[in-house]
Coordinates of N, CA and C and ligand atoms in Angstrom, one line a residue:
M1 N -15.9 -13.1 21.5 CA -16.8 -12.6 20.4 C -17.9 -13.6 20.2
K2 N -19.1 -13.1 19.9 CA -20.3 -13.9 19.8 C -20.1 -14.8 18.5
R3 N -20.6 -16.0 18.6 CA -20.5 -16.9 17.4 C -21.4 -16.3 16.2
G4 N -20.8 -16.3 15.0 CA -21.6 -15.9 13.9 C -21.5 -14.4 13.7
K5 N -20.8 -13.7 14.6 CA -20.8 -12.2 14.5 C -20.0 -11.8 13.2
I6 N -20.5 -10.9 12.5 CA -19.8 -10.4 11.3 C -18.6 -9.6 11.8
S7 N -17.4 -9.9 11.2 CA -16.2 -9.2 11.6 C -16.3 -7.7 11.7
G8 N -15.9 -7.2 12.8 CA -15.9 -5.7 13.0 C -17.2 -5.0 13.4
L9 N -18.3 -5.7 13.3 CA -19.6 -5.1 13.6 C -19.7 -4.9 15.1
L10 N -20.0 -3.6 15.5 CA -20.1 -3.3 16.9 C -21.3 -3.8 17.6
E11 N -21.2 -4.4 18.7 CA -22.3 -4.9 19.5 C -22.1 -4.5 20.9
D12 N -23.2 -4.5 21.7 CA -23.1 -4.0 23.1 C -22.0 -4.7 23.8
E13 N -21.8 -6.0 23.5 CA -20.7 -6.8 24.3 C -19.3 -6.1 24.1
D14 N -19.2 -5.4 23.0 CA -17.8 -4.9 22.7 C -17.5 -3.8 23.6
F15 N -18.4 -3.2 24.3 CA -18.1 -2.2 25.3 C -17.7 -2.8 26.6
Q16 N -17.9 -4.1 26.7 CA -17.7 -4.7 28.1 C -16.6 -5.7 28.1
D17 N -16.1 -6.1 27.0 CA -15.1 -7.2 27.0 C -13.7 -6.8 27.0
G18 N -13.4 -5.5 27.3 CA -12.0 -5.1 27.5 C -11.3 -4.9 26.2
K19 N -11.9 -5.2 25.0 CA -11.2 -5.0 23.7 C -11.1 -3.5 23.4
K20 N -9.9 -3.2 22.8 CA -9.7 -1.8 22.4 C -10.7 -1.5 21.2
R21 N -11.2 -0.2 21.3 CA -12.1 0.3 20.3 C -11.3 1.1 19.3
I22 N -11.3 0.7 18.0 CA -10.5 1.3 17.0 C -11.4 1.9 15.9
I23 N -11.0 3.1 15.6 CA -11.6 3.7 14.4 C -10.6 3.9 13.3
V24 N -11.0 3.8 12.1 CA -10.0 4.0 11.0 C -10.5 5.2 10.1
L25 N -9.6 6.0 9.7 CA -9.8 7.1 8.8 C -9.2 6.8 7.5
A26 N -10.0 6.8 6.4 CA -9.4 6.5 5.1 C -10.1 7.4 4.0
S27 N -9.3 7.6 3.0 CA -9.9 8.5 1.9 C -9.9 7.7 0.5
G28 N -9.3 6.5 0.5 CA -9.1 5.9 -0.8 C -9.4 4.5 -0.9
R29 N -8.5 3.7 -1.5 CA -8.8 2.3 -1.8 C -8.8 1.4 -0.5
G30 N -8.1 1.8 0.5 CA -8.3 1.2 1.8 C -7.6 -0.2 1.9
S31 N -6.5 -0.4 1.2 CA -5.9 -1.7 1.3 C -5.3 -2.0 2.7
N32 N -4.8 -0.9 3.4 CA -4.3 -1.1 4.7 C -5.4 -1.3 5.7
F33 N -6.5 -0.7 5.5 CA -7.7 -0.9 6.3 C -8.1 -2.4 6.2
Q34 N -8.1 -2.9 4.9 CA -8.4 -4.3 4.7 C -7.5 -5.2 5.5
A35 N -6.2 -4.9 5.4 CA -5.2 -5.8 6.1 C -5.5 -5.8 7.6
I36 N -5.9 -4.7 8.1 CA -6.2 -4.6 9.6 C -7.5 -5.4 9.8
L37 N -8.5 -5.2 9.0 CA -9.8 -6.0 9.1 C -9.5 -7.5 9.1
D38 N -8.6 -7.9 8.1 CA -8.3 -9.3 8.0 C -7.7 -9.8 9.3
A39 N -6.8 -9.0 9.9 CA -6.2 -9.4 11.2 C -7.3 -9.5 12.3
F40 N -8.3 -8.6 12.3 CA -9.4 -8.7 13.2 C -10.1 -10.0 13.0
S41 N -10.4 -10.3 11.7 CA -11.3 -11.5 11.5 C -10.5 -12.8 11.8
K42 N -9.2 -12.8 11.7 CA -8.4 -14.0 12.1 C -8.3 -14.1 13.7
G43 N -8.8 -13.0 14.3 CA -8.8 -13.0 15.8 C -7.4 -12.7 16.4
S44 N -6.5 -12.2 15.5 CA -5.1 -12.0 16.0 C -5.0 -10.6 16.7
I45 N -6.0 -9.8 16.7 CA -5.9 -8.5 17.4 C -7.0 -8.4 18.4
F46 N -6.7 -8.1 19.6 CA -7.7 -8.0 20.7 C -8.3 -6.6 20.6
G47 N -9.1 -6.4 19.6 CA -9.8 -5.1 19.5 C -11.0 -5.3 18.5
T48 N -11.7 -4.2 18.4 CA -12.9 -4.1 17.5 C -12.8 -2.9 16.6
C49 N -13.0 -3.0 15.3 CA -13.1 -1.9 14.5 C -14.5 -1.3 14.6
V50 N -14.7 -0.2 15.4 CA -16.0 0.2 15.7 C -16.6 1.2 14.6
R51 N -15.7 1.7 13.7 CA -16.2 2.6 12.7 C -15.1 3.0 11.7
L52 N -15.5 3.1 10.4 CA -14.7 3.7 9.4 C -15.2 5.2 9.2
V53 N -14.3 6.1 9.3 CA -14.7 7.5 9.0 C -14.0 7.9 7.7
S54 N -14.7 8.4 6.8 CA -14.1 8.8 5.5 C -14.5 10.2 5.1
D55 N -13.6 10.9 4.5 CA -13.9 12.2 4.0 C -14.3 12.2 2.5
V56 N -14.2 11.0 1.9 CA -14.5 10.9 0.4 C -15.7 10.0 0.2
P57 N -16.9 10.5 -0.1 CA -18.0 9.6 -0.4 C -17.7 8.7 -1.6
G58 N -18.0 7.5 -1.5 CA -17.8 6.6 -2.6 C -16.5 6.0 -2.7
C59 N -15.6 6.2 -1.8 CA -14.2 5.6 -1.9 C -14.3 4.2 -1.6
Y60 N -13.3 3.4 -2.1 CA -13.4 2.0 -2.0 C -13.3 1.5 -0.5
A61 N -12.6 2.2 0.3 CA -12.5 1.9 1.7 C -13.9 1.7 2.3
I62 N -14.9 2.5 1.9 CA -16.3 2.5 2.4 C -16.9 1.1 2.0
E63 N -16.6 0.7 0.7 CA -17.1 -0.5 0.3 C -16.6 -1.7 1.1
R64 N -15.3 -1.6 1.4 CA -14.7 -2.7 2.2 C -15.3 -2.7 3.6
A65 N -15.6 -1.5 4.2 CA -16.2 -1.5 5.5 C -17.6 -2.2 5.4
K66 N -18.4 -1.8 4.4 CA -19.7 -2.4 4.3 C -19.6 -3.9 4.1
L67 N -18.7 -4.4 3.3 CA -18.5 -5.8 3.1 C -18.2 -6.6 4.4
S68 N -17.5 -5.8 5.4 CA -17.1 -6.5 6.6 C -18.1 -6.1 7.8
G69 N -19.2 -5.4 7.5 CA -20.1 -5.0 8.5 C -19.6 -3.9 9.5
V70 N -18.7 -3.2 9.0 CA -18.2 -2.1 9.9 C -19.0 -0.8 9.6
P71 N -19.6 -0.2 10.6 CA -20.3 1.0 10.4 C -19.5 2.1 9.8
V72 N -20.1 3.0 9.0 CA -19.3 4.0 8.3 C -19.9 5.4 8.6
T73 N -19.1 6.4 8.8 CA -19.5 7.8 8.9 C -18.7 8.5 7.8
V74 N -19.5 9.2 6.9 CA -18.8 10.0 5.9 C -18.9 11.5 6.4
V75 N -17.7 12.1 6.5 CA -17.7 13.5 6.7 C -17.1 14.2 5.5
D76 N -18.0 14.6 4.6 CA -17.6 15.0 3.2 C -17.0 16.4 3.3
Y77 N -15.7 16.4 3.1 CA -14.9 17.7 3.1 C -15.6 18.8 2.3
R78 N -16.1 18.4 1.2 CA -16.7 19.4 0.2 C -18.0 20.0 0.7
A79 N -18.6 19.4 1.7 CA -19.9 19.9 2.2 C -19.7 21.0 3.3
F80 N -18.5 21.3 3.6 CA -18.3 22.3 4.7 C -17.7 23.6 4.1
P81 N -18.1 24.7 4.7 CA -17.6 26.0 4.2 C -16.1 26.3 4.4
S82 N -15.5 25.6 5.4 CA -14.1 25.9 5.7 C -13.5 24.6 6.3
K83 N -12.2 24.7 6.4 CA -11.4 23.5 7.0 C -11.8 23.5 8.5
V84 N -11.9 24.6 9.1 CA -12.3 24.6 10.5 C -13.6 23.9 10.8
A85 N -14.6 24.2 10.0 CA -15.9 23.6 10.1 C -15.8 22.1 9.9
Y86 N -15.1 21.8 8.8 CA -14.9 20.3 8.5 C -14.3 19.6 9.7
E87 N -13.2 20.2 10.2 CA -12.5 19.5 11.3 C -13.3 19.4 12.6
K88 N -14.2 20.4 12.8 CA -15.1 20.3 14.0 C -16.0 19.1 13.8
A89 N -16.6 19.0 12.6 CA -17.5 17.8 12.4 C -16.7 16.5 12.5
L90 N -15.5 16.5 12.0 CA -14.7 15.3 12.0 C -14.4 14.9 13.4
L91 N -14.0 15.9 14.2 CA -13.6 15.6 15.6 C -14.9 15.1 16.4
F92 N -16.0 15.7 16.1 CA -17.3 15.2 16.7 C -17.5 13.7 16.3
A93 N -17.4 13.4 15.0 CA -17.7 12.1 14.6 C -16.7 11.1 15.2
M94 N -15.4 11.5 15.4 CA -14.4 10.6 16.0 C -14.7 10.4 17.5
K95 N -15.0 11.5 18.2 CA -15.2 11.4 19.6 C -16.4 10.6 20.0
E96 N -17.4 10.7 19.1 CA -18.7 9.9 19.3 C -18.4 8.4 19.5
C97 N -17.3 8.0 18.9 CA -17.0 6.5 18.9 C -16.2 6.1 20.1
S98 N -15.8 7.1 20.9 CA -14.9 6.8 22.1 C -13.8 5.9 21.8
P99 N -13.0 6.2 20.8 CA -12.0 5.2 20.4 C -10.8 5.2 21.4
D100 N -10.2 4.0 21.5 CA -8.9 3.9 22.2 C -7.8 4.2 21.2
L101 N -8.1 3.9 20.0 CA -7.0 4.1 18.9 C -7.7 4.6 17.6
V102 N -7.0 5.6 17.0 CA -7.4 6.1 15.7 C -6.3 5.7 14.7
V103 N -6.7 5.0 13.7 CA -5.7 4.5 12.7 C -6.0 5.3 11.4
L104 N -4.9 6.0 10.9 CA -5.0 6.7 9.6 C -4.5 5.7 8.6
A105 N -5.4 5.4 7.7 CA -5.1 4.4 6.6 C -5.3 5.0 5.3
G106 N -4.4 5.8 4.8 CA -4.6 6.4 3.5 C -5.6 7.6 3.7
Y107 N -5.6 8.2 4.8 CA -6.4 9.4 5.0 C -5.6 10.6 4.5
M108 N -6.1 11.2 3.4 CA -5.2 12.1 2.6 C -5.3 13.6 3.0
R109 N -5.7 13.9 4.2 CA -5.6 15.3 4.6 C -4.7 15.4 5.8
I110 N -4.2 16.6 6.0 CA -3.4 16.8 7.2 C -4.4 17.2 8.3
L111 N -4.3 16.4 9.4 CA -5.2 16.6 10.5 C -4.8 17.9 11.3
G112 N -5.8 18.6 11.7 CA -5.6 19.9 12.4 C -5.1 19.5 13.9
N113 N -4.5 20.5 14.5 CA -4.0 20.3 15.8 C -5.0 20.0 16.9
D114 N -6.2 20.5 16.8 CA -7.2 20.1 17.8 C -7.4 18.6 17.8
I115 N -7.5 18.0 16.6 CA -7.7 16.6 16.5 C -6.5 15.8 17.0
V116 N -5.3 16.3 16.6 CA -4.1 15.6 17.0 C -4.0 15.6 18.5
R117 N -4.2 16.8 19.1 CA -4.1 16.9 20.5 C -5.1 16.1 21.3
S118 N -6.3 16.0 20.7 CA -7.4 15.2 21.3 C -7.1 13.7 21.4
F119 N -6.2 13.3 20.5 CA -6.0 11.8 20.5 C -4.5 11.6 20.7
H120 N -3.8 12.4 21.5 CA -2.4 12.2 21.7 C -2.1 10.8 22.2
G121 N -1.1 10.2 21.5 CA -0.7 8.8 21.9 C -1.6 7.8 21.5
K122 N -2.7 8.2 20.8 CA -3.7 7.2 20.3 C -4.0 7.3 18.8
L123 N -3.1 7.9 18.1 CA -3.3 8.2 16.7 C -2.1 7.7 15.9
M124 N -2.3 6.8 15.0 CA -1.3 6.2 14.3 C -1.4 6.5 12.8
N125 N -0.3 6.5 12.1 CA -0.3 6.7 10.6 C 0.7 5.7 10.0
I126 N 0.6 5.4 8.8 CA 1.6 4.7 8.0 C 2.1 5.5 6.9
H127 N 3.4 5.5 6.7 CA 4.0 6.3 5.6 C 4.9 5.4 4.8
P128 N 4.8 5.6 3.4 CA 5.5 4.6 2.5 C 6.9 5.0 2.3
A129 N 7.7 5.3 3.3 CA 9.1 5.5 3.2 C 9.7 5.3 4.6
L130 N 11.0 5.3 4.7 CA 11.7 5.1 6.0 C 11.9 6.5 6.6
L131 N 10.9 6.9 7.4 CA 11.0 8.3 8.1 C 12.2 8.3 9.0
P132 N 12.9 9.4 9.2 CA 12.5 10.7 8.8 C 12.8 11.1 7.3
S133 N 13.3 10.1 6.5 CA 13.6 10.5 5.1 C 12.2 10.5 4.3
F134 N 12.2 11.3 3.4 CA 11.1 11.4 2.4 C 9.7 11.5 3.1
P135 N 9.5 12.5 3.9 CA 8.1 12.7 4.4 C 7.2 13.4 3.3
G136 N 6.0 13.5 3.6 CA 5.1 14.2 2.7 C 4.5 13.3 1.6
L137 N 3.9 14.0 0.6 CA 3.3 13.3 -0.5 C 4.2 12.6 -1.5
H138 N 3.8 11.6 -2.1 CA 4.5 10.9 -3.2 C 5.9 10.5 -2.7
A139 N 5.9 9.8 -1.6 CA 7.2 9.4 -1.0 C 8.0 8.5 -1.9
Q140 N 7.3 7.5 -2.5 CA 8.0 6.6 -3.4 C 8.6 7.3 -4.6
R141 N 7.9 8.3 -5.1 CA 8.4 9.1 -6.2 C 9.7 9.8 -5.8
Q142 N 9.6 10.4 -4.6 CA 10.8 11.1 -4.1 C 12.0 10.2 -3.9
V143 N 11.7 8.9 -3.5 CA 12.8 7.9 -3.3 C 13.4 7.6 -4.6
I144 N 12.6 7.3 -5.6 CA 13.2 7.0 -6.9 C 14.0 8.2 -7.4
G145 N 13.4 9.4 -7.3 CA 14.1 10.6 -7.8 C 15.4 10.8 -7.1
Y146 N 15.5 10.4 -5.9 CA 16.8 10.7 -5.1 C 17.8 9.7 -5.4
G147 N 17.4 8.5 -5.8 CA 18.4 7.4 -6.1 C 18.8 6.6 -5.0
V148 N 18.0 6.6 -3.9 CA 18.5 5.7 -2.7 C 18.3 4.3 -3.0
K149 N 19.0 3.4 -2.3 CA 19.0 2.0 -2.6 C 18.1 1.2 -1.7
V150 N 17.7 1.8 -0.6 CA 16.8 1.1 0.3 C 15.7 2.0 0.7
S151 N 14.5 1.5 0.7 CA 13.4 2.3 1.3 C 12.5 1.4 2.1
G152 N 11.2 1.7 2.3 CA 10.4 0.9 3.1 C 9.2 1.6 3.6
C153 N 8.7 1.3 4.8 CA 7.5 1.9 5.4 C 7.7 2.1 6.9
T154 N 6.9 3.0 7.4 CA 7.0 3.4 8.8 C 5.6 3.6 9.4
V155 N 5.4 2.9 10.5 CA 4.2 3.2 11.3 C 4.6 4.1 12.5
H156 N 3.9 5.2 12.6 CA 4.3 6.1 13.7 C 3.1 6.7 14.4
F157 N 3.3 7.2 15.6 CA 2.3 8.0 16.2 C 2.3 9.4 15.6
V158 N 1.1 10.0 15.6 CA 1.0 11.3 14.9 C 1.2 12.4 15.9
D159 N 2.0 13.4 15.6 CA 2.1 14.6 16.4 C 1.8 15.8 15.5
E160 N 2.1 17.0 16.0 CA 1.6 18.2 15.3 C 2.3 18.5 14.0
E161 N 3.5 17.9 13.8 CA 4.2 18.1 12.6 C 3.9 17.0 11.6
M162 N 4.2 17.2 10.3 CA 3.8 16.2 9.3 C 4.8 15.0 9.3
D163 N 4.3 13.8 9.5 CA 5.2 12.6 9.4 C 6.3 12.6 10.4
S164 N 6.1 13.2 11.5 CA 7.3 13.4 12.4 C 7.1 12.7 13.8
G165 N 6.0 12.0 14.1 CA 5.8 11.5 15.4 C 6.7 10.3 15.7
P166 N 6.7 9.9 17.0 CA 7.5 8.7 17.4 C 7.3 7.5 16.6
I167 N 8.3 6.8 16.2 CA 8.3 5.7 15.2 C 8.0 4.4 16.0
I168 N 7.0 3.6 15.5 CA 6.6 2.4 16.2 C 7.2 1.2 15.5
L169 N 7.1 1.0 14.2 CA 7.7 -0.1 13.5 C 8.1 0.4 12.1
Q170 N 9.2 -0.2 11.6 CA 9.6 0.1 10.2 C 10.0 -1.2 9.6
K171 N 9.9 -1.2 8.2 CA 10.4 -2.3 7.5 C 11.1 -1.8 6.2
C172 N 12.2 -2.5 5.9 CA 13.0 -2.0 4.7 C 12.6 -2.9 3.5
V173 N 12.7 -2.3 2.3 CA 12.7 -3.0 1.1 C 13.8 -2.5 0.2
P174 N 14.3 -3.3 -0.7 CA 15.3 -2.7 -1.6 C 14.7 -1.9 -2.7
V175 N 15.4 -0.9 -3.2 CA 15.0 -0.2 -4.4 C 15.9 -0.7 -5.5
L176 N 15.2 -1.4 -6.5 CA 15.9 -2.1 -7.5 C 16.2 -1.2 -8.7
P177 N 17.2 -1.5 -9.5 CA 17.7 -0.6 -10.6 C 16.5 -0.2 -11.6
D178 N 15.7 -1.2 -11.9 CA 14.6 -0.9 -12.8 C 13.3 -0.5 -12.2
D179 N 13.3 -0.2 -10.9 CA 12.0 0.2 -10.3 C 11.5 1.5 -10.9
D180 N 10.2 1.6 -11.0 CA 9.5 2.9 -11.2 C 8.7 3.1 -10.0
E181 N 7.9 4.2 -9.9 CA 7.1 4.5 -8.7 C 6.2 3.3 -8.4
D182 N 5.5 2.8 -9.4 CA 4.5 1.7 -9.2 C 5.1 0.5 -8.6
L183 N 6.2 0.0 -9.2 CA 6.9 -1.2 -8.8 C 7.3 -1.1 -7.3
L184 N 7.9 0.0 -7.0 CA 8.4 0.3 -5.7 C 7.2 0.4 -4.7
S185 N 6.2 1.1 -5.1 CA 5.0 1.2 -4.2 C 4.4 -0.1 -3.9
E186 N 4.4 -1.0 -4.9 CA 3.8 -2.3 -4.7 C 4.6 -3.1 -3.7
R187 N 6.0 -3.1 -3.8 CA 6.8 -3.8 -2.9 C 6.7 -3.2 -1.5
I188 N 6.6 -1.9 -1.4 CA 6.4 -1.3 0.0 C 5.1 -1.7 0.6
L189 N 4.0 -1.6 -0.3 CA 2.6 -1.9 0.2 C 2.5 -3.3 0.8
H190 N 3.2 -4.2 0.2 CA 3.2 -5.6 0.7 C 3.7 -5.6 2.2
E191 N 4.7 -4.8 2.5 CA 5.2 -4.7 3.8 C 4.3 -3.9 4.7
E192 N 3.7 -2.9 4.1 CA 2.7 -2.1 4.9 C 1.6 -3.0 5.5
H193 N 1.2 -3.9 4.7 CA 0.1 -4.8 5.1 C 0.5 -5.7 6.2
R194 N 1.8 -5.9 6.4 CA 2.2 -6.7 7.5 C 2.5 -5.9 8.8
I195 N 3.1 -4.7 8.6 CA 3.5 -4.0 9.9 C 2.4 -3.2 10.5
Y196 N 1.4 -2.8 9.6 CA 0.3 -1.9 10.2 C -0.6 -2.8 11.2
P197 N -1.0 -4.0 10.7 CA -1.8 -4.8 11.7 C -0.9 -5.2 12.9
E198 N 0.4 -5.4 12.7 CA 1.2 -5.7 13.8 C 1.3 -4.6 14.8
A199 N 1.4 -3.3 14.3 CA 1.4 -2.2 15.2 C 0.1 -2.1 16.0
V200 N -1.0 -2.3 15.3 CA -2.3 -2.2 16.0 C -2.4 -3.3 17.0
K201 N -2.0 -4.4 16.7 CA -2.0 -5.6 17.7 C -1.2 -5.2 18.9
L202 N 0.0 -4.6 18.7 CA 0.9 -4.3 19.9 C 0.2 -3.2 20.7
F203 N -0.5 -2.3 20.1 CA -1.2 -1.2 20.8 C -2.3 -1.9 21.6
C204 N -3.0 -2.8 21.0 CA -4.2 -3.4 21.7 C -3.7 -4.3 22.9
E205 N -2.5 -4.7 22.8 CA -1.9 -5.5 23.9 C -1.2 -4.6 25.0
D206 N -1.4 -3.3 24.8 CA -0.7 -2.3 25.7 C 0.8 -2.5 25.7
R207 N 1.3 -2.8 24.6 CA 2.8 -3.1 24.6 C 3.6 -1.9 23.9
L208 N 2.9 -0.8 23.7 CA 3.7 0.3 23.1 C 3.8 1.4 24.2
K209 N 5.0 1.8 24.5 CA 5.2 2.8 25.5 C 6.0 3.9 24.9
I210 N 5.5 5.1 24.9 CA 6.2 6.3 24.3 C 7.1 6.9 25.3
E211 N 8.4 7.0 25.0 CA 9.3 7.7 25.9 C 10.0 8.7 25.1
G212 N 9.5 9.9 25.1 CA 10.1 11.0 24.3 C 9.9 10.6 22.8
R213 N 11.0 10.5 22.0 CA 10.8 10.2 20.6 C 10.8 8.7 20.4
T214 N 11.1 7.9 21.5 CA 11.2 6.5 21.3 C 10.0 5.8 21.7
V215 N 9.6 4.8 20.9 CA 8.5 3.9 21.3 C 9.1 2.6 21.7
R216 N 8.9 2.2 22.9 CA 9.4 0.9 23.4 C 8.3 -0.1 23.2
V217 N 8.8 -1.2 22.6 CA 7.8 -2.4 22.4 C 8.0 -3.3 23.6
L218 N 7.1 -3.4 24.5 CA 7.2 -4.1 25.7 C 7.0 -5.6 25.5
Ligands
LIG1 C1 -0.3 3.8 1.6 O1 0.8 3.8 0.7 C2 0.1 4.5 2.9 O2 1.4 4.3 3.2 C3 -0.2 5.9 2.6 O3 -1.3 6.0 1.7 C4 -1.4 4.7 1.1 C5 -2.8 4.2 1.4 O4 -3.1 3.1 0.7 N1 -0.3 6.7 3.8 P1 -4.4 2.2 1.0 O5 -5.5 3.2 0.9 O6 -4.2 1.7 2.4 O7 -4.4 1.1 0.0

């Protein structure tokens, strides 16, 4: 990386140095995006964050991208007449970056099958529970409601079903007697910020091999 380069900013050299090209999709506060950016700036991931794509104008993830010099594309869901039209524009914006890896970091929409198929084996998500338990929205609330004693987070490849793709990394946290949704979410988020950059790092080192439902870490 060139001296003095702002972390994450794409330059011509990034097309030639063998680094993986990563794009991040986010809709909200972007704390996982930040954890990944921090890992990039420490030099611990052999990759470059070439773009943030967001469906929510003004979300804090965009601010984080700007602060780190990462280019941003906003594909505002509300500006399109249909989900099909939105997804077409989103797919175009994604393909334009020629990414090696697409990282969903709090992207709050279900990706259509065209996009999922276009990035098969190159699309990762993080979920705030131990999949296959508690998929879907408000996982931490579901966990508290069910009364389980252990939860955690899961990084997985994305397939056509919701929260169902091959699991890359998981981390457990205890569910404590006095936990509410916020306390548990905070404990899980702390671990998300560790395992998501780790999964991206493993991908960038070509150390993730998908064999059926199993992801082998080489
Ligand atoms: C995280 O809890 C993640 O597991 C889920 O959405 C949340 C995003 O948080 N997919 P942030 O935007 O990364 O702070």
